[in-house]
Structures are given as C-alpha cells and as structure tokens.
Amino acid sequence: MARSVTTRHKVTATIAAWIVALIIFFPILYTIITSLKTEPEAIAGFSLIPSGTFENYITVQTQRDYFKPFMNSVVISVGSTILALIIAIPSAWAMAFSPTRRTKDVLMWMLSTKMMPAVAVLVPIYLMFRDFGLLDSRIGLTVMLTLINLPIVVWMLYTYFREIPGEILEAARMDGAGLWQEIVYVLTPMAVPGIASTLLLNIILAWNEAFWTIRLSTTNAAPLTAFIASFSSPQGLFWAKLSAASTMAIAPILILGWFSQKQLVRGLTFGAVK
Amino acid sequence: MGSITLNKVSKVFGEAKVIPSIDLEINDGEFVVFVGPSGCGKSTLLRLIAGLEDVSGGKIMIDGKDVTQAAPAARGLAMVFQSYALYPHMSVRKNIAFPLKMARMEQSAIDRKVEAAAKVLNLTDYLERRPSQLSGGQRQRVAIGRAIVREPSAFLFDEPLSNLDAALRGTMRLEISDLHNQLKTTMIYVTHDQVEAMTMADKIVVLNRGNIEQVGSPLELYRSPRNLFVAGFIGSPRMNFVDGAYAQSKNAKTAGIRPEHLGLSKDNGTWRGIVKVAEHLGADTFLHLDVDGIGPITARCDGEFGAYHGDTVYMTPDESKLHRFDEKGLAIKG
Amino acid sequence: MATQNTKTLARLMMAPSVLLLLVWMIVPLAMTLWFSFQNYNLLDPSNVSFTGLFNYQFFYTDRAFFQSIWNTLVIVGGVLLITVIGGIAIALLLDQPIFGQGIVRILIISPFFVMPPVAALIWKNMIMHPGYGVLADINKFFGFQPVDWFARYPLFSIVLIVAWQWLPFATLILLTALQSLDGEQKEAAEMDGANFFNRFIYLVLPHLARAITVVILIQTIFLLGVYAEILVTTNGGPGYASTNLAFLIYRTALLGYDVGGASAGGIIAVVLANIVAFFLMRAVGKNLDR
Ligand SMILES: Nc1ncnc2c1ncn2[C@@H]1O[C@H](COP(=O)(O)OP(=O)(O)O)[C@@H](O)[C@H]1O
Ligand SMILES: [Mg+2]
C-alpha cells in the first residue's frame, strides 16, 4: 500500500478542516464584524461587510466607562494568580521533590475541593463578604479567585516541577549550595518555564471566571464578566455596541490564549496529556 | 586525606531494611568499587556516605571525624551522578565553576581552576557550550570536572558509565583510572558490572541484599571467593557450578570450576559434551556445552581450537583451580 | 534528598496551601450545613430559628428541585456527548496533513477563551435571536418561520452554547493525544491488514482512553456549575425549564432571600457532586498511576 500522501487527500482534508474551523469561529468573527457596523446595519439582516466604523468602541468607553471593568479584570486576575503562585510554589515544590506516601492523596484531595459546587457555599460566602465589607471590592474578589484556582495552580506546578530531575538538586547540595542558593541558581532557572505557563493559563481562567465575579460585585469592583452580564436585558437596540463591548472583553485573553495554546493542553490536564 | 569508616551503618525505608548493618574501612587514596546486582543497595550506601540520605543507625567517619549528622557539602566529598546531573541552563564553564562559586572563591582563581580542569579533561573547546550540545562522553567529563575542581577528600561515582555505549565505556574506564593515578584521591565507585570492578578497583566490595559478601583485591576475589555468590558474580564468563556425584567425590556439596580452567580436547577427558553454541571472539572462543550426566557447562578455549555447533568435545577440570563449597554455600578451605 | 531536615522543611512548605484549602473547604461548608437547619430569611434576619429538616423537606417536595437535577444532568451529559464525539471527529480531521494547520488550530481553540457571559450574549443576540440572529436570517432566506430558540428549546440552547465553549478544549486535548500515537504502531497495524475502521477501534480509541477520561473529568468539574450562560440567556426559564441546581440555589438564596432553603439545596448539591466525584476520582487516580 502506498503511503505517500496524495495531494488530493490533502486538499480534501484541508477544505473540510477549514469549513469546520470557520463554523466554530463564526460567532466570534460575526461579533467582530458587527462591532464595526452602525446600529441600523447591525439589525438589517445577514451581512459580512461592515461599513467599518469605530464609533461603537468609542461609545462603549464614553457611555459605559469600559476602562473601569477592564482594569478590575486585570487587577483581579493578575493579582489572584500571583497570590496563588506565591502560596502554591512552595507546596508544589515540596510535593515534587520530597514526596511522601501521602503526597498523591493530598493532591487528589486538593483537586476534589474543586469539585465542591460553588453555589453550595454561596450563602455563607455572601454573608461573610457582606459582614467583612468585602462585597464589591477588588480585594475580596482577588482572595476568592486565589482560593478557587489554588488547587489547579498547585497541580500544574507540581507536574512541571516533577520533571526537574531530583539528582540535579542533589548535585547542587553536594556542590555546597545552601537552600537559598539552590533556589536562586538552580531551581528558579529550571522552573521558570513551568511557572510562566501556569501563570498564563491561570490568568485566563481567572479572567473568565463568571460565578463569583458576577455575584460578589456590583459596580466598583465589577470586572468584565459582570460588566457584560449586565447587558443581558437589552433596553432598546444596541447590537453593534454590545458587539464592540464583547470584542473588547475577549480580545486580550484571546490573544494571550493563542500564545499559550502549546502549554494549554499540558497545563489543563495536569500533565496527563502531553 | 580521605579515609572513610562505616561503623554498623544501616538504612531502613519504611518497612524495607535495605541495608541491615555494614562495617567497612576505606583507606586514603584507595580506589574502592561497590559491586553487586541491581537493587542490592549500592546507591543507597553511596548516598549515605554522601549525606544525601540519613542513616537509620550506625556512624560514618571521614578522616576520623564523625560526619553522621553533617550536611552533604560539609563532608568534603564530590559526587558524579549516573544521569550526570549537569545544570542544563549553565554553560560547561559555569557548571564546572559552580561548586567554587558556592565556596565563594575569587573569580580569577575560579577561572584558573576551571581552565586547568578543562585541559585535563579535553573540554577546553567546549567551555561555552550548554550540556545539551555535548555528547554523552563529554557530559560525563563535565560532571567529573565539576567534581575535580573542588579538590574533595574523596570522589563518589554512581554507575557513571552506564549511559554510555560499549566503546566509550572502555575509554572512560581508562580515563577514570588514569585520573585516579594522577590525583591519588580516594574514589568510591558503584557499578553492577563486574568487569568495571575487576579492571579499576584496588579493593572490591561485593554487596548482596545490603550485606557485604566479601572485601578484597580483584585477584583475591577471583582466586578465592568466600562463597557461591561471590564465585558466581566475579569472573566472566561465569563460574560453572556442579552438584551431585562429581562434587561428592571432591568432598563438597557444590564444585565450582571457571570456564578458563577446563582443559579441552577432541579425543579424551573427564567429561564429554556436545557443543550447543560456540561464540567465537577471535582470540578466545566460549563454548556452551551440554555435558553427559552434569548438564550445561561453559568452557573457554583458544580461538584456534575450532569447535562448532554439534561437535563432541572432552574436558578435564584443572584440579588445582577447583573451588569447593559446603551446604551453606561457603567455600571450603584447602 | 530524603534527609530529616528536608522532610521537615517540606511539611512547612506545604502548610500554607493545605491549611488555606482546608479552611476554605470546611468553614463555608459547616456554615451551609448549619444554615440548612435554620429558618433564616434575609428579609427578616432578626427572626432565626431551628427548623430541623424542614428546609430539606421543602426542597425535596418542590417540583422545581427534581427538574433542576434533571436539567443539571442533561447539561453535563449533553455537553460531554457533543464535545467528546465532536472532539474525536475534529481531532481525527486535524491529524491529517492540511494546509494552514496553525491557523485552523487557532480558529478552533478560540471559543475556549471567550468568557461565559460573552459567549452567551453572542449566541443569544447574534446567532439565535428570533428577529435579528443569523439562524433567523437563514430561516427567512429559505422561507421558513424563524425559531424562538430560548423560548421553545431553552435547555437545548444552553447545551449548545456550553458545548461550543468546551468543544475546543476536548478537540485540542484529543488531538494532542492522537499525535502522540506511535507512527510505527499504525504502520504495523496496516501491515497486519487492519482497515481504517479497525485501526480506529483497536488502536486509536484505546490510545485515546486516557485523554477522554481527563476531558470528562475536567469538563464535569466545570459543567456541574454552569451559571453565567443561564443567567444571561434564559434566566432559568421559561418557568424552571432551564434551571439547573446551581441556578436554583442562586434563585432561592439571592432572589428568594431564603438562606435556610438555599443552604439545604447547597448541601444536596455537595452530596450530588461527591457522588460524581467519587467515580471520576477513581478513574483519574488510576490513570495518574501510569
Ligand atoms: N527512597 C527510597 N524509598 C524506598 N525504597 C528505596 C528508596 N531508595 C531505594 N530504595 C530501595 O532500596 C533498594 C536498593 O536500592 P539501590 O540502592 O538504588 O540499589 P542499587 O543502586 O544497588 O541498584 C531497592 O530495593 C530500592 O527499591
Ligand atoms: Mg543504583
């Protein structure tokens, strides 16, 4: 049987793949196109060619102050990710390099806290946030997302760290490196790639978290998730402006996502699929 | 200086008693090889000496000083790992310089020492490369270089050659022996390969299940193995063991005769066997025979002997080189 | 590595995250459990009293409760079915040599990065709106009556949106697993005379088993808690037609101000999630052993 790939086969597969890809991408594409239309154009029926106005973007900023929720999203997602990393790096480190018989159980238990349905603790969390004055505060949301994503961060880091050979650390110890020097000269340079992709993926997860961010914020600390959800009952017709707001809400993370797609699989499957 | 003394050293992992209790004396400047089958506890013993594992009991002394509780770096030892354990993000130069940097040596002194080590190890042209850009043998040399510059009181090697191909292994064996002759520093070398042990060691320590079976020079072990285990482990091809009537006639439970101590003839001899496989190495030929009333026997003969599959061959054991073992597997003296 | 010092240090290093997660798990859960036995309404916070199992009974006898559990299962099951089967199909397609592989991958992965409220709004307004949506435009083009998706098929619509968000994830993971399949194995199977179908059943599918397990586990964690998509599109309606357990508890708590009732629902959700988790964890644990 000839194994050479025929051009015909490749062309057929290419056409099929592009059709599938375009169908899947279409809702995003059409949103971007609509954001460049005028409002009357936007509801005038199907059309892929916009008049190319940027007015909607300007309106979203001037009328609804897009920049404020955007900054909230940045602060909360980056802040919670860094906080989670600070807490998780030592633990993942210990589990990867000084594993005990219970290490695996601890890891599984951490993951199982992710299985706890968020709504189950909505009431106490809501009441605690209310009583501590954390409702609608950036600090409250940052702490919340830190806790939510902590298990995933520990897991991701653990799978990256586990691949650093333990003998290298032992070599450093034999070479006279103290704990601090071991961390600075040997561990950190070897761990940075794994930490970086964990950081990237976790920012994406935190940016898109849409239960606590919506429920625990109203106006001041509302990130983009809550900002967009507030458009759910359109008063009057504003398809084009909604599209502009949506595009702005997803664009940063979409681009970040494209860059991180290589590490995405590894990270999100905790190294189980590479 | 680098004499090492182990006093009733033991190691337990959870339930598993990996090293029950070991006493051992290693003299300054000696090349000592720990040899034994995989999983017998060689690496564990080495790591105990290095301080990478805590002992479960006993004492470790270096130059008469008790270092049982000392940190690895404080023991003044250098280790070469099986995986080389080079720092992947550092150049060869930085790898070799690392222990000196940790010791806060002056930069000019570091440079001098690194250059000198690189020269000895033929690494001068590769100093700016990363480990990933080196061949297996070169990486091995970098690992050794990193050990040398510290001027340790003893070197520890854990199966350093097992990741190299056969030809390179031969060369590196010579290089390490050569290095020992130059430096005259104590070296402890772990391997499962008895050829490495025989060719390199001043003193061989044969380990089995965490116990020392015998300690001695290569030739001592070869000539008078203390028990069946050592007899079977040292020497290649392996010693033949014969039970039953023949052994009884020599007043032993088991008789042992090395393949090279069988006289071969095409016409007559004590035993008669059929050649199953003949391995022609050139100078030597190894014959794997099926002997009447005894079973499989390996014999070593001159390459010119000319025996092939299916041939009948007669053998006569050299009585003066015969080894006799009792019921407990211990060698019977005399 | 395993000296006594390093062990003590390791425990210290693990302490912060373990303690935080322990507190994070126990404190709110204990409070929820406590509230679930109380008669506690936020509109009347001075009048709190012990009611025993009344809240559970109330929840249990509510028809909305069973509907919400059913809806939860339909959402999880439906999305898993679509994403796993669709994911395998698309992964097989992308595993072929094609022009522009990189761009195709980027297009297909994109929906995963779209935040749930945006995904829901896009589908609600751009695609499925009975007046201005693309689907309505298509219907009109062919002379059919446009469909009011969220009124007529609310649950299906939500499954569709959520599946669109998770299909890229499944595809990407399955594709990665597929690409790690040994080319020599495939060739050996071809030499043995296996056709495409046989190769898929006996070679590809077993190879994908681990990846499929992981996809199911991770998606289930997120799918049990689908919330924003419902909030933005149907708001749980019409009636309770698209209310899942998460949404029902939210309704009870923050729209009905019934802390006791919502807490009872929360405890039920925990029990339910634990049943699911029990089976999933076992599957994953096995896979992680290697
Ligand atoms: N950290 C450890 N935990 C538990 N058992 C171990 C550990 N290290 C080694 N062992 C066990 O100790 C025995 C000896 O191991 P090792 O010293 O590595 O053998 P060798 O180097 O001779 O092949 C083996 O049975 C191994 O499984
Ligand atoms: Mg070993």
XYZ file of N, CA and C in Angstrom, chain A residues 101 165 167-178 181-182 185-187 189-190, chain B residues 47 50 52 73 77 79 81 83 85-90 98-99 101-102 104 146 150:
126
model
N 4.387 9.121 51.171
C 3.353 8.211 50.684
C 2.004 8.912 50.534
N 14.823 16.821 37.232
C 15.409 15.649 37.876
C 15.939 15.968 39.272
N 18.176 14.523 40.918
C 19.634 14.391 41.041
C 20.335 15.725 40.872
N 19.727 16.618 40.077
C 20.375 17.916 39.868
C 20.388 18.717 41.159
N 19.283 18.615 41.903
C 19.237 19.329 43.181
C 20.233 18.721 44.157
N 20.351 17.402 44.110
C 21.313 16.747 44.988
C 22.730 17.162 44.613
N 22.958 17.272 43.306
C 24.276 17.704 42.853
C 24.588 19.076 43.421
N 23.590 19.966 43.352
C 23.798 21.315 43.879
C 24.122 21.255 45.368
N 23.436 20.378 46.073
C 23.670 20.264 47.501
C 25.096 19.765 47.771
N 25.504 18.782 46.955
C 26.876 18.283 47.113
C 27.876 19.388 46.794
N 27.518 20.252 45.837
C 28.435 21.316 45.427
C 28.485 22.441 46.441
N 27.740 22.291 47.504
C 27.849 23.268 48.565
C 26.810 24.371 48.522
N 25.775 24.212 47.679
C 24.734 25.233 47.633
C 23.822 25.077 48.845
N 23.573 26.173 49.542
C 22.584 26.162 50.613
C 21.199 26.252 50.003
N 20.727 29.357 47.875
C 21.484 29.332 46.620
C 20.909 28.298 45.665
N 20.452 27.191 46.243
C 19.817 26.155 45.429
C 18.624 26.755 44.699
N 20.058 29.736 42.087
C 20.912 29.399 40.948
C 20.444 28.183 40.161
N 19.744 27.266 40.816
C 19.428 26.018 40.127
C 17.926 25.878 39.874
N 17.152 26.009 40.964
C 15.726 25.741 40.822
C 15.031 26.746 39.949
N 15.909 29.009 37.650
C 16.073 28.981 36.188
C 15.417 27.769 35.537
N 15.424 26.638 36.252
C 14.829 25.449 35.647
C 13.313 25.434 35.764
N 24.918 7.013 48.836
C 24.200 8.238 49.210
C 24.246 8.466 50.715
N 27.495 10.062 51.157
C 27.455 11.430 50.651
C 26.670 12.348 51.577
N 23.318 12.378 51.406
C 22.054 12.671 50.727
C 20.895 11.904 51.364
N 27.421 19.000 51.840
C 28.514 19.862 51.403
C 29.630 19.922 52.443
N 33.104 15.851 50.109
C 33.097 14.803 49.084
C 32.517 15.378 47.799
N 30.502 14.163 44.080
C 29.784 13.017 43.537
C 29.546 13.197 42.042
N 27.054 11.753 39.221
C 25.810 11.002 39.170
C 25.669 10.228 37.866
N 23.081 10.120 35.944
C 22.474 10.941 34.888
C 23.317 12.188 34.626
N 23.602 14.798 35.991
C 23.058 15.894 36.799
C 23.755 17.215 36.528
N 23.989 17.517 35.254
C 24.550 18.828 34.915
C 23.434 19.861 34.969
N 23.799 21.103 35.253
C 22.796 22.170 35.284
C 22.507 22.578 33.843
N 21.294 22.303 33.358
C 21.041 22.451 31.919
C 21.093 23.897 31.445
N 20.870 24.842 32.366
C 20.803 26.247 31.952
C 22.160 26.938 32.047
N 23.197 26.186 32.423
C 24.514 26.807 32.554
C 25.460 26.249 31.491
N 30.592 26.037 39.327
C 29.530 26.205 40.330
C 29.973 25.904 41.767
N 30.607 24.756 42.013
C 30.989 24.486 43.410
C 31.982 25.512 43.952
N 32.073 28.679 43.024
C 31.298 29.877 43.275
C 30.573 29.752 44.615
N 30.046 28.540 44.880
C 29.361 28.309 46.143
C 30.331 28.446 47.318
N 32.573 30.568 47.415
C 32.961 31.987 47.403
C 34.421 32.202 47.059
N 33.435 18.983 37.291
C 32.777 19.687 38.384
C 33.202 19.086 39.731
N 36.748 20.883 43.033
C 36.547 21.098 44.468
C 37.694 20.533 45.281
